[in-house]
Amino acid sequence: MRALHFFQCSLVCFLAATASVSAKSIVDAVYRENCASCHGAELEAGSGGALADGLWKHGGSDHAIADSIAAGILDAGMPAYGKTLSPEVIRSLVVYIREKESTFQAKEVPPVMPVGVVKTQRGSFVVETVLASGLETPWALAFLPDGRKLVTERPGRLRVIDASWNLVLEPVNGTPQVVQSNQGGLLDVVPAPDFASSGWIYLSYAAPLPRGEPASKSSMTKISRGRLIQNRWVDEETIFEADPVHFSTSGVHFGSRLVFDRGDLYFSIGDRGQSPAAQDIAAPNGKILRLHSDGSIPADNPFATRIDALAAVWSYGHRNPQGLVVDPRSHEIYDTEHGPRGGDEFNLIRKGANFGWPLVCFGMNYDGSPLTALTELDGIDAPLYHWTPSIATCGLAFYIGDKFPDWTHDYFVGGLRAGGSAGPRKSGCLQRLRIRAGKVIEAETIFEGLGRVRDVRCGPDGLIYVVLNQPDSIIRLVPVLAEPADPI
Ligand code: HEC
């Protein structure tokens, strides 16, 4: 058995042995060598049966699949791999099977395409484009009380849209300098809860190293506030800026979203590509942070009195949270975060809690090499929901409007991708989650294939607004009357 012999070594040896294989194919190679002969090259058939059709004889949970692989189903002729493949490699095979499963299902079930009236489980809507052109990589949308809207463009411009959805041609003058590289740039925008009297607007962005070489591209997520007067950004104040040691030339995982609760500001910063830093409570990487609206530290922050911690930290062990909302009734904070390949998460953010990255994760590395076998661990808060394969979560809204009564208090999660990262798929999706008693009881795709969903907001008019990239535009979901939904 050449295939099995190939794996009679430790994980280190496994990685060394496959180092010559092109990066994309590590998990493919494991599957091809060990499994394809019985389950088919595309997991579609063979003497062992299909693994991608969603039908499971021996249990379809992640645990059950991993058990089938490790312990085998000896009576039926399925070998046991527990001695030759490490738990990490078996976990990456489970992720791989999930990717193929979702591609297979996508072929079977046509994607939800919003042509005309879209009927969903609890509401019917049409898609209206409210802004079709004039923006470049819009990242976030905010509504002001006078009917105007603010939009950030990742290359570094803050734009104003008037009450009738006309884009003001001139970008706001004097906004902070950003480092535009890869995922970095101008990111979130949120008005203060007391905006009507204070006029404060908060921005998050990839900021250059203070007094650094302008060309160094070294950057870190920074939060500033300022006021908008006649299309000028004025009165700028720094709310959060990391110590220079945390700046880096990495262009990934800045976070970042801003949300207010009871006057305090919560915001997210990604791990900046340095995953161990997410576990270090002294570093801002991979954290949800909490400050008073003026940037001062709340005395009841979980690590406020520890000298070995960054006092602004609220929770840790996050990878790249790009969705953050509060349920105003319970004051519970929720985030969505990008996993690696598989393992995007929806989390209830508890004060001081550890969310596990990179010790615990449902995904594997982008190159298909294993990351961890652990999907749970004592002392780590598990996600309420995870997407494997990834949808590349971005943007999160809590629905409190009056236009879709059957969606009241549901969560709307944006994705840059559609479900199923394995095959060529239409980009972007919007998903709806319903939570009751701390559990996700409904998960539904509202649409996919319209473009990369960058932000989702509930408008003051009760409609759901979605910021898209490719095409760069803003759409909204408008309800249409249909038969009443089934009672809960
Ligand atoms: C020598 C043939 C053979 C090889 C090699 C093989 N399998 Fe299987 N596999 C089977 C058979 C046979 C079954 C049982 C099918 C049944 O019960 O109908 C099975 C079942 C399974 C199941 C459970 C399916 C279910 O419906 O619950 C999983 C998961 C699985 N295999 C994964 C793998 C993976 C991953 C590999 C490679 C590491 C692999 N198999 C290699 C023959 C094989």
Short mmCIF file of C-alpha atoms and ligand atoms in Angstrom, two decimals:
data_model
loop_
_atom_site.label_atom_id
_atom_site.label_comp_id
_atom_site.label_asym_id
_atom_site.label_seq_id
_atom_site.Cartn_x
_atom_site.Cartn_y
_atom_site.Cartn_z
CA MET A 1 0.00 0.00 0.00
CA ARG A 2 2.11 2.88 -1.23
CA ALA A 3 -0.51 5.37 -0.21
CA LEU A 4 -0.52 4.33 3.41
CA HIS A 5 3.23 4.03 3.59
CA PHE A 6 3.41 7.62 2.42
CA PHE A 7 1.77 8.67 5.67
CA GLN A 8 3.62 6.46 8.10
CA CYS A 9 5.33 9.46 9.62
CA SER A 10 4.55 12.37 11.86
CA LEU A 11 2.82 15.56 10.82
CA VAL A 12 6.20 17.27 10.46
CA CYS A 13 7.30 14.59 8.06
CA PHE A 14 3.96 14.85 6.30
CA LEU A 15 4.47 18.53 5.67
CA ALA A 16 8.06 18.01 4.56
CA ALA A 17 7.00 15.22 2.23
CA THR A 18 4.41 17.40 0.58
CA ALA A 19 6.41 20.61 0.53
CA SER A 20 7.23 20.06 -3.12
CA VAL A 21 3.56 19.73 -4.01
CA SER A 22 2.08 23.00 -5.17
CA ALA A 23 0.70 24.94 -2.22
CA LYS A 24 -2.91 24.66 -3.26
CA SER A 25 -2.95 20.92 -3.36
CA ILE A 26 -1.84 19.68 0.05
CA VAL A 27 -5.22 18.43 1.16
CA ASP A 28 -5.98 17.37 -2.42
CA ALA A 29 -2.83 15.24 -2.35
CA VAL A 30 -3.80 13.59 0.93
CA TYR A 31 -7.21 12.80 -0.47
CA ARG A 32 -5.89 11.57 -3.83
CA GLU A 33 -3.30 9.30 -2.28
CA ASN A 34 -5.56 7.76 0.34
CA CYS A 35 -9.20 8.06 -0.51
CA ALA A 36 -9.85 8.73 -4.21
CA SER A 37 -9.51 5.09 -5.22
CA CYS A 38 -12.65 4.19 -3.27
CA HIS A 39 -14.58 7.49 -3.11
CA GLY A 40 -13.85 8.97 -6.56
CA ALA A 41 -11.67 11.88 -7.61
CA GLU A 42 -14.50 14.34 -6.95
CA LEU A 43 -15.83 12.46 -3.89
CA GLU A 44 -18.71 11.56 -6.13
CA ALA A 45 -18.88 7.75 -6.12
CA GLY A 46 -16.82 4.55 -6.09
CA SER A 47 -16.82 1.37 -4.03
CA GLY A 48 -16.85 3.44 -0.82
CA GLY A 49 -19.75 5.58 -1.99
CA ALA A 50 -20.04 9.34 -2.46
CA LEU A 51 -18.77 11.69 0.24
CA ALA A 52 -20.14 14.87 -1.34
CA ASP A 53 -23.83 14.12 -1.73
CA GLY A 54 -24.81 15.16 1.77
CA LEU A 55 -26.05 11.67 2.63
CA TRP A 56 -24.30 9.98 5.54
CA LYS A 57 -24.71 6.37 6.61
CA HIS A 58 -22.39 6.62 9.57
CA GLY A 59 -23.25 10.10 10.80
CA GLY A 60 -22.86 13.49 9.11
CA SER A 61 -21.61 15.66 11.97
CA ASP A 62 -17.98 16.79 11.86
CA HIS A 63 -17.24 14.44 14.75
CA ALA A 64 -18.89 11.46 13.11
CA ILE A 65 -17.04 11.99 9.82
CA ALA A 66 -13.72 12.34 11.63
CA ASP A 67 -14.54 9.12 13.53
CA SER A 68 -15.34 7.25 10.29
CA ILE A 69 -11.93 8.27 8.95
CA ALA A 70 -9.96 7.57 12.14
CA ALA A 71 -11.63 4.33 13.20
CA GLY A 72 -12.65 3.14 9.74
CA ILE A 73 -15.72 1.05 9.03
CA LEU A 74 -13.82 -2.17 8.92
CA ASP A 75 -16.72 -4.52 8.22
CA ALA A 76 -17.64 -2.53 5.12
CA GLY A 77 -14.07 -2.24 3.87
CA MET A 78 -13.25 1.30 4.95
CA PRO A 79 -9.72 1.29 6.41
CA ALA A 80 -8.91 3.04 9.71
CA TYR A 81 -6.60 6.03 9.30
CA GLY A 82 -6.25 6.99 12.97
CA LYS A 83 -2.73 5.58 13.16
CA THR A 84 -1.43 6.99 9.89
CA LEU A 85 -3.08 10.38 9.64
CA SER A 86 -2.77 12.88 12.47
CA PRO A 87 -5.94 14.44 13.95
CA GLU A 88 -4.97 17.72 12.22
CA VAL A 89 -4.84 16.03 8.82
CA ILE A 90 -8.14 14.26 9.48
CA ARG A 91 -9.69 17.60 10.41
CA SER A 92 -8.48 19.11 7.12
CA LEU A 93 -10.08 16.18 5.27
CA VAL A 94 -13.38 16.96 7.00
CA VAL A 95 -13.13 20.58 5.81
CA TYR A 96 -12.28 19.33 2.32
CA ILE A 97 -15.33 17.04 2.31
CA ARG A 98 -17.50 19.98 3.42
CA GLU A 99 -16.20 22.11 0.54
CA LYS A 100 -16.96 19.41 -2.01
CA GLU A 101 -20.35 18.80 -0.44
CA SER A 102 -21.32 22.43 -0.84
CA THR A 103 -20.09 22.56 -4.45
CA PHE A 104 -22.07 19.42 -5.18
CA GLN A 105 -25.21 20.88 -3.62
CA ALA A 106 -24.72 24.12 -5.52
CA LYS A 107 -24.85 22.11 -8.75
CA GLU A 108 -28.04 20.42 -7.63
CA VAL A 109 -29.88 23.45 -6.29
CA PRO A 110 -29.83 26.57 -8.43
CA PRO A 111 -28.55 29.54 -6.43
CA VAL A 112 -31.07 32.00 -5.03
CA MET A 113 -31.01 34.70 -7.70
CA PRO A 114 -33.01 37.81 -7.09
CA VAL A 115 -34.83 38.23 -10.35
CA GLY A 116 -38.13 39.93 -9.64
CA VAL A 117 -39.73 38.93 -6.37
CA VAL A 118 -37.53 36.77 -4.15
CA LYS A 119 -39.43 34.54 -1.79
CA THR A 120 -37.66 33.46 1.37
CA GLN A 121 -38.77 31.47 4.36
CA ARG A 122 -40.14 34.53 6.19
CA GLY A 123 -40.41 37.39 3.76
CA SER A 124 -40.55 38.32 0.11
CA PHE A 125 -38.64 41.23 -1.36
CA VAL A 126 -37.34 42.87 -4.50
CA VAL A 127 -33.81 44.21 -4.86
CA GLU A 128 -33.53 47.92 -5.66
CA THR A 129 -30.24 49.53 -6.60
CA VAL A 130 -30.06 52.90 -4.85
CA LEU A 131 -26.54 53.85 -5.96
CA ALA A 132 -25.18 52.22 -9.08
CA SER A 133 -21.96 54.11 -9.73
CA GLY A 134 -19.43 56.65 -8.50
CA LEU A 135 -17.90 54.61 -5.66
CA GLU A 136 -14.64 52.66 -5.53
CA THR A 137 -14.55 49.66 -3.16
CA PRO A 138 -17.17 51.04 -0.75
CA TRP A 139 -16.62 49.49 2.69
CA ALA A 140 -19.20 50.87 5.11
CA LEU A 141 -22.48 52.80 5.15
CA ALA A 142 -23.86 55.02 7.93
CA PHE A 143 -27.14 56.91 8.19
CA LEU A 144 -27.27 60.43 9.65
CA PRO A 145 -30.45 61.71 11.34
CA ASP A 146 -31.05 64.37 8.64
CA GLY A 147 -31.38 61.76 5.89
CA ARG A 148 -27.81 62.01 4.59
CA LYS A 149 -25.62 58.93 4.40
CA LEU A 150 -21.87 58.47 4.74
CA VAL A 151 -19.91 55.88 2.80
CA THR A 152 -16.25 54.96 3.19
CA GLU A 153 -14.24 53.97 0.14
CA ARG A 154 -11.35 51.71 1.03
CA PRO A 155 -8.78 53.71 -0.99
CA GLY A 156 -9.26 56.46 1.61
CA ARG A 157 -12.23 58.67 0.76
CA LEU A 158 -15.27 59.51 2.88
CA ARG A 159 -18.29 60.29 0.72
CA VAL A 160 -21.62 61.92 1.44
CA ILE A 161 -24.89 60.81 -0.13
CA ASP A 162 -27.78 63.24 0.13
CA ALA A 163 -31.27 62.43 1.37
CA SER A 164 -32.37 61.51 -2.18
CA TRP A 165 -29.48 59.09 -2.74
CA ASN A 166 -27.42 61.46 -4.88
CA LEU A 167 -23.70 61.05 -4.32
CA VAL A 168 -21.94 64.34 -3.50
CA LEU A 169 -19.21 64.38 -6.13
CA GLU A 170 -16.48 65.94 -4.02
CA PRO A 171 -15.16 63.56 -1.32
CA VAL A 172 -14.99 64.97 2.23
CA ASN A 173 -11.85 67.10 2.54
CA GLY A 174 -9.22 66.53 5.22
CA THR A 175 -10.03 62.99 6.35
CA PRO A 176 -7.12 61.05 7.90
CA GLN A 177 -4.36 59.66 5.74
CA VAL A 178 -4.72 55.89 5.29
CA VAL A 179 -2.39 53.16 4.12
CA GLN A 180 -4.07 51.60 1.16
CA SER A 181 -2.58 48.18 0.67
CA ASN A 182 -4.35 44.89 0.16
CA GLN A 183 -7.13 44.81 2.83
CA GLY A 184 -6.03 48.10 4.40
CA GLY A 185 -7.51 51.52 3.84
CA LEU A 186 -10.46 53.54 5.13
CA LEU A 187 -12.79 51.03 6.78
CA ASP A 188 -15.78 51.63 9.07
CA VAL A 189 -17.78 54.80 9.74
CA VAL A 190 -20.33 55.28 12.52
CA PRO A 191 -21.95 58.45 13.91
CA ALA A 192 -21.90 58.85 17.70
CA PRO A 193 -25.18 57.94 19.41
CA ASP A 194 -25.45 61.61 20.42
CA PHE A 195 -24.52 62.79 16.91
CA ALA A 196 -27.50 65.17 16.74
CA SER A 197 -25.99 67.27 19.55
CA SER A 198 -22.27 66.39 19.42
CA GLY A 199 -21.70 66.00 15.67
CA TRP A 200 -19.04 63.32 16.25
CA ILE A 201 -18.35 60.78 13.52
CA TYR A 202 -16.03 57.82 14.16
CA LEU A 203 -13.76 56.28 11.53
CA SER A 204 -11.58 53.16 11.56
CA TYR A 205 -8.72 52.80 9.13
CA ALA A 206 -5.28 51.41 8.39
CA ALA A 207 -3.11 54.27 9.64
CA PRO A 208 0.56 54.85 8.82
CA LEU A 209 3.17 54.51 11.53
CA PRO A 210 3.32 57.86 13.35
CA ARG A 211 6.46 59.68 12.27
CA GLY A 212 7.33 56.64 10.13
CA GLU A 213 8.79 56.63 6.67
CA PRO A 214 5.81 57.58 4.47
CA ALA A 215 6.77 54.88 1.99
CA SER A 216 7.24 52.11 4.55
CA LYS A 217 3.60 50.94 4.30
CA SER A 218 3.83 49.94 7.95
CA SER A 219 0.31 50.31 9.32
CA MET A 220 -2.17 49.41 12.03
CA THR A 221 -5.88 49.85 12.67
CA LYS A 222 -6.59 53.25 14.20
CA ILE A 223 -9.82 54.91 15.39
CA SER A 224 -10.38 58.67 15.10
CA ARG A 225 -13.36 60.93 15.44
CA GLY A 226 -14.10 64.24 13.80
CA ARG A 227 -16.94 66.46 12.66
CA LEU A 228 -18.30 67.14 9.22
CA ILE A 229 -18.70 70.82 8.44
CA GLN A 230 -19.49 71.85 4.87
CA ASN A 231 -17.86 68.78 3.40
CA ARG A 232 -14.74 69.23 5.56
CA TRP A 233 -13.49 66.82 8.24
CA VAL A 234 -12.61 69.01 11.25
CA ASP A 235 -11.85 68.77 15.00
CA GLU A 236 -10.11 65.40 14.51
CA GLU A 237 -9.18 63.49 17.68
CA THR A 238 -7.42 60.15 18.06
CA ILE A 239 -9.57 57.66 19.96
CA PHE A 240 -7.33 54.60 19.67
CA GLU A 241 -3.85 54.18 18.26
CA ALA A 242 -1.67 51.12 18.89
CA ASP A 243 1.86 51.28 20.18
CA PRO A 244 4.34 51.51 17.26
CA VAL A 245 5.61 47.97 17.99
CA HIS A 246 2.27 46.64 16.75
CA PHE A 247 2.48 48.33 13.36
CA SER A 248 3.51 46.05 10.51
CA THR A 249 3.81 45.91 6.76
CA SER A 250 1.26 43.09 6.63
CA GLY A 251 -1.66 44.07 4.42
CA VAL A 252 -4.19 41.72 6.02
CA HIS A 253 -6.68 41.42 8.91
CA PHE A 254 -7.29 44.99 10.10
CA GLY A 255 -10.83 44.19 11.25
CA SER A 256 -12.55 46.55 11.78
CA ARG A 257 -16.02 47.54 12.83
CA LEU A 258 -17.31 50.10 15.30
CA VAL A 259 -20.45 49.83 17.41
CA PHE A 260 -21.77 51.82 20.37
CA ASP A 261 -23.58 50.44 23.37
CA ARG A 262 -24.67 52.51 26.37
CA GLY A 263 -22.37 55.30 25.20
CA ASP A 264 -19.23 53.15 25.00
CA LEU A 265 -17.43 52.27 21.78
CA TYR A 266 -16.66 48.65 20.90
CA PHE A 267 -14.39 47.96 17.94
CA SER A 268 -12.60 45.03 16.38
CA ILE A 269 -9.03 44.59 15.17
CA GLY A 270 -7.89 41.50 13.23
CA ASP A 271 -4.75 39.53 14.00
CA ARG A 272 -2.81 41.38 11.25
CA GLY A 273 -1.56 38.02 10.01
CA GLN A 274 0.17 37.28 13.32
CA SER A 275 -2.11 34.63 14.74
CA PRO A 276 -0.29 34.01 18.07
CA ALA A 277 -0.79 37.69 18.95
CA ALA A 278 -4.56 37.04 19.10
CA GLN A 279 -3.90 35.08 22.33
CA ASP A 280 -1.68 37.81 23.82
CA ILE A 281 -3.83 40.18 25.88
CA ALA A 282 -1.04 42.76 25.76
CA ALA A 283 -1.37 43.12 21.97
CA PRO A 284 -4.29 44.78 20.15
CA ASN A 285 -4.19 42.13 17.39
CA GLY A 286 -7.17 39.79 17.20
CA LYS A 287 -9.25 41.63 19.79
CA ILE A 288 -12.58 43.29 20.42
CA LEU A 289 -11.77 46.46 22.37
CA ARG A 290 -13.92 48.81 24.41
CA LEU A 291 -13.40 52.49 25.20
CA HIS A 292 -15.48 55.40 26.40
CA SER A 293 -16.55 57.57 23.49
CA ASP A 294 -13.67 60.00 24.20
CA GLY A 295 -11.09 57.19 24.09
CA SER A 296 -10.61 56.83 27.84
CA ILE A 297 -10.57 53.37 29.41
CA PRO A 298 -13.70 52.15 31.22
CA ALA A 299 -12.71 51.11 34.75
CA ASP A 300 -14.71 47.88 34.47
CA ASN A 301 -12.91 46.59 31.37
CA PRO A 302 -11.95 42.97 32.06
CA PHE A 303 -8.19 43.52 32.07
CA ALA A 304 -8.16 47.19 33.14
CA THR A 305 -6.20 46.54 36.30
CA ARG A 306 -3.67 44.05 34.93
CA ILE A 307 -0.28 45.49 34.14
CA ASP A 308 0.43 42.69 31.67
CA ALA A 309 -2.58 43.55 29.50
CA LEU A 310 -3.81 46.21 27.16
CA ALA A 311 -6.53 47.90 29.22
CA ALA A 312 -8.81 48.45 26.22
CA VAL A 313 -9.20 44.71 25.53
CA TRP A 314 -12.75 43.37 25.90
CA SER A 315 -12.31 39.88 24.39
CA TYR A 316 -9.53 38.02 22.59
CA GLY A 317 -8.64 35.10 20.32
CA HIS A 318 -10.28 36.62 17.23
CA ARG A 319 -8.95 36.20 13.69
CA ASN A 320 -10.46 38.95 11.57
CA PRO A 321 -13.79 40.29 12.82
CA GLN A 322 -15.46 42.31 10.07
CA GLY A 323 -18.97 42.36 11.47
CA LEU A 324 -19.99 43.75 14.88
CA VAL A 325 -23.47 44.57 16.23
CA VAL A 326 -25.28 45.02 19.49
CA ASP A 327 -28.73 43.75 20.40
CA PRO A 328 -30.06 46.92 22.05
CA ARG A 329 -32.50 44.96 24.23
CA SER A 330 -29.98 42.72 25.94
CA HIS A 331 -26.83 44.77 25.19
CA GLU A 332 -25.26 41.58 23.89
CA ILE A 333 -22.51 42.13 21.31
CA TYR A 334 -22.09 39.76 18.37
CA ASP A 335 -19.35 39.52 15.76
CA THR A 336 -18.71 37.69 12.53
CA GLU A 337 -15.16 36.84 11.65
CA HIS A 338 -13.29 35.41 8.72
CA GLY A 339 -11.89 31.98 9.29
CA PRO A 340 -9.00 30.69 7.23
CA ARG A 341 -10.20 28.05 4.71
CA GLY A 342 -13.42 27.09 6.48
CA GLY A 343 -14.38 28.15 9.97
CA ASP A 344 -15.95 31.60 9.52
CA GLU A 345 -17.64 32.35 12.83
CA PHE A 346 -20.64 34.08 14.38
CA ASN A 347 -19.88 34.73 18.05
CA LEU A 348 -21.61 36.11 21.11
CA ILE A 349 -18.92 38.38 22.56
CA ARG A 350 -18.66 37.91 26.30
CA LYS A 351 -16.57 40.24 28.43
CA GLY A 352 -13.05 38.88 28.92
CA ALA A 353 -13.70 35.69 26.94
CA ASN A 354 -11.22 33.86 24.71
CA PHE A 355 -12.55 32.93 21.25
CA GLY A 356 -9.75 30.52 20.52
CA TRP A 357 -7.91 31.69 17.42
CA PRO A 358 -5.50 30.12 16.47
CA LEU A 359 -5.72 27.26 19.00
CA VAL A 360 -9.23 26.20 18.06
CA CYS A 361 -10.80 26.56 14.64
CA PHE A 362 -13.14 24.75 12.25
CA GLY A 363 -11.01 25.59 9.21
CA MET A 364 -7.68 24.61 7.70
CA ASN A 365 -4.93 26.74 6.13
CA TYR A 366 -5.60 28.29 2.73
CA ASP A 367 -3.09 25.91 1.15
CA GLY A 368 -5.02 22.91 2.44
CA SER A 369 -2.43 22.08 5.08
CA PRO A 370 -3.85 21.24 8.50
CA LEU A 371 -4.17 23.95 11.12
CA THR A 372 -5.54 22.32 14.24
CA ALA A 373 -7.58 19.26 15.05
CA LEU A 374 -9.36 21.13 17.82
CA THR A 375 -12.80 22.54 17.20
CA GLU A 376 -13.51 23.03 20.91
CA LEU A 377 -11.51 23.42 24.08
CA ASP A 378 -12.23 24.14 27.74
CA GLY A 379 -12.05 27.84 28.47
CA ILE A 380 -12.69 28.83 24.86
CA ASP A 381 -16.04 30.26 23.78
CA ALA A 382 -17.40 28.28 20.83
CA PRO A 383 -19.04 30.13 17.94
CA LEU A 384 -22.85 30.09 17.91
CA TYR A 385 -22.56 29.28 14.22
CA HIS A 386 -19.77 28.57 11.76
CA TRP A 387 -19.48 28.42 7.99
CA THR A 388 -17.36 25.59 6.61
CA PRO A 389 -16.68 26.18 3.75
CA SER A 390 -16.24 29.88 4.29
CA ILE A 391 -18.50 32.61 2.95
CA ALA A 392 -15.86 35.25 3.83
CA THR A 393 -18.10 37.07 6.29
CA CYS A 394 -18.15 40.87 6.07
CA GLY A 395 -20.81 43.17 7.48
CA LEU A 396 -23.44 42.26 10.08
CA ALA A 397 -26.79 43.84 10.87
CA PHE A 398 -29.41 43.30 13.57
CA TYR A 399 -32.90 43.80 12.18
CA ILE A 400 -35.08 46.12 14.25
CA GLY A 401 -37.01 47.78 11.42
CA ASP A 402 -40.75 47.65 10.83
CA LYS A 403 -40.81 46.73 7.13
CA PHE A 404 -40.10 43.01 7.51
CA PRO A 405 -42.07 42.02 10.63
CA ASP A 406 -41.16 38.35 10.21
CA TRP A 407 -37.45 39.21 10.35
CA THR A 408 -37.64 41.19 13.58
CA HIS A 409 -34.52 40.65 15.73
CA ASP A 410 -32.83 38.44 13.14
CA TYR A 411 -29.17 38.83 12.17
CA PHE A 412 -28.12 39.52 8.59
CA VAL A 413 -24.63 38.34 7.71
CA GLY A 414 -22.81 39.48 4.59
CA GLY A 415 -20.35 37.27 2.71
CA LEU A 416 -17.78 38.25 0.09
CA ARG A 417 -18.23 34.78 -1.37
CA ALA A 418 -21.16 32.51 -1.83
CA GLY A 419 -21.19 29.33 0.23
CA GLY A 420 -18.77 26.77 -1.19
CA SER A 421 -15.26 28.01 -1.78
CA ALA A 422 -14.20 24.99 -3.78
CA GLY A 423 -15.71 25.59 -7.18
CA PRO A 424 -16.28 28.58 -9.42
CA ARG A 425 -19.24 30.25 -7.76
CA LYS A 426 -21.02 33.52 -8.08
CA SER A 427 -19.67 35.95 -5.54
CA GLY A 428 -21.28 37.25 -2.41
CA CYS A 429 -24.21 36.30 -0.28
CA LEU A 430 -26.52 37.54 2.42
CA GLN A 431 -27.56 35.13 5.12
CA ARG A 432 -30.15 35.37 7.87
CA LEU A 433 -29.68 33.88 11.32
CA ARG A 434 -32.35 33.65 14.01
CA ILE A 435 -31.25 33.22 17.60
CA ARG A 436 -33.45 32.10 20.44
CA ALA A 437 -32.24 31.24 23.94
CA GLY A 438 -28.62 31.53 22.87
CA LYS A 439 -28.95 29.10 19.95
CA VAL A 440 -29.12 29.63 16.20
CA ILE A 441 -32.48 28.10 15.27
CA GLU A 442 -32.69 29.28 11.65
CA ALA A 443 -30.03 29.90 9.02
CA GLU A 444 -31.06 30.86 5.52
CA THR A 445 -29.47 32.28 2.39
CA ILE A 446 -31.38 35.43 1.42
CA PHE A 447 -29.54 35.95 -1.85
CA GLU A 448 -26.26 35.13 -3.51
CA GLY A 449 -24.41 36.07 -6.66
CA LEU A 450 -25.11 39.82 -6.63
CA GLY A 451 -21.55 40.85 -5.78
CA ARG A 452 -19.18 40.78 -2.82
CA VAL A 453 -21.19 41.88 0.24
CA ARG A 454 -19.05 44.35 2.18
CA ASP A 455 -21.56 45.85 4.59
CA VAL A 456 -25.15 45.31 5.73
CA ARG A 457 -27.17 47.93 7.62
CA CYS A 458 -30.72 48.29 8.78
CA GLY A 459 -31.83 51.73 7.52
CA PRO A 460 -33.91 54.13 9.62
CA ASP A 461 -36.70 53.47 7.09
CA GLY A 462 -36.73 49.79 8.11
CA LEU A 463 -35.24 48.55 4.83
CA ILE A 464 -32.09 46.44 4.64
CA TYR A 465 -29.20 48.12 2.84
CA VAL A 466 -26.30 46.16 1.39
CA VAL A 467 -22.98 47.63 0.23
CA LEU A 468 -21.52 45.61 -2.65
CA ASN A 469 -18.09 45.42 -4.26
CA GLN A 470 -17.81 44.18 -7.85
CA PRO A 471 -20.06 45.83 -8.83
CA ASP A 472 -19.36 48.74 -6.44
CA SER A 473 -22.90 49.78 -5.54
CA ILE A 474 -25.53 50.01 -2.82
CA ILE A 475 -28.75 48.01 -2.97
CA ARG A 476 -31.70 47.61 -0.65
CA LEU A 477 -34.27 44.94 -0.01
CA VAL A 478 -37.83 46.23 -0.30
CA PRO A 479 -40.67 44.06 0.99
CA VAL A 480 -43.46 42.90 -1.28
CA LEU A 481 -46.68 41.47 -0.01
CA ALA A 482 -46.88 37.72 -0.27
CA GLU A 483 -48.78 35.01 1.52
CA PRO A 484 -48.16 35.22 5.27
CA ALA A 485 -45.21 33.17 6.51
CA ASP A 486 -45.76 30.03 8.53
CA PRO A 487 -46.36 30.67 12.21
CA ILE A 488 -43.28 30.04 14.38
C1 HEC B 1 -10.45 0.66 0.31
C2 HEC B 1 -11.54 1.53 0.01
C3 HEC B 1 -11.63 2.83 0.84
C4 HEC B 1 -10.68 3.76 1.06
C5 HEC B 1 -9.25 3.76 0.56
C6 HEC B 1 -11.32 4.81 1.82
N1 HEC B 1 -12.61 4.50 2.07
FE1 HEC B 1 -13.93 5.61 3.09
N2 HEC B 1 -15.31 4.16 2.93
C7 HEC B 1 -15.13 2.98 2.24
C8 HEC B 1 -16.28 2.15 2.44
C9 HEC B 1 -16.50 0.80 1.82
C10 HEC B 1 -17.16 2.88 3.28
C11 HEC B 1 -18.47 2.41 3.86
C12 HEC B 1 -19.58 2.69 2.92
C13 HEC B 1 -20.88 2.15 3.48
O1 HEC B 1 -21.02 1.89 4.68
O2 HEC B 1 -21.77 2.02 2.65
C14 HEC B 1 -16.51 4.13 3.56
C15 HEC B 1 -17.07 5.13 4.35
C16 HEC B 1 -16.48 6.34 4.57
C17 HEC B 1 -17.09 7.40 5.31
C18 HEC B 1 -18.45 7.36 5.95
C19 HEC B 1 -19.49 7.71 4.91
C20 HEC B 1 -20.91 7.74 5.43
O3 HEC B 1 -21.80 7.63 4.59
O4 HEC B 1 -21.12 7.92 6.62
C21 HEC B 1 -16.22 8.45 5.29
C22 HEC B 1 -16.41 9.82 5.93
C23 HEC B 1 -15.07 8.03 4.54
N3 HEC B 1 -15.27 6.74 4.12
C24 HEC B 1 -13.98 8.84 4.29
C25 HEC B 1 -12.82 8.35 3.73
C26 HEC B 1 -11.62 9.12 3.62
C27 HEC B 1 -11.48 10.61 4.03
C28 HEC B 1 -10.68 8.33 3.09
C29 HEC B 1 -9.24 8.65 2.87
C30 HEC B 1 -8.49 9.09 4.02
C31 HEC B 1 -11.31 7.06 2.82
N4 HEC B 1 -12.60 7.11 3.22
C32 HEC B 1 -10.69 5.98 2.22
C33 HEC B 1 -14.04 2.63 1.50
C34 HEC B 1 -12.85 3.29 1.48
#
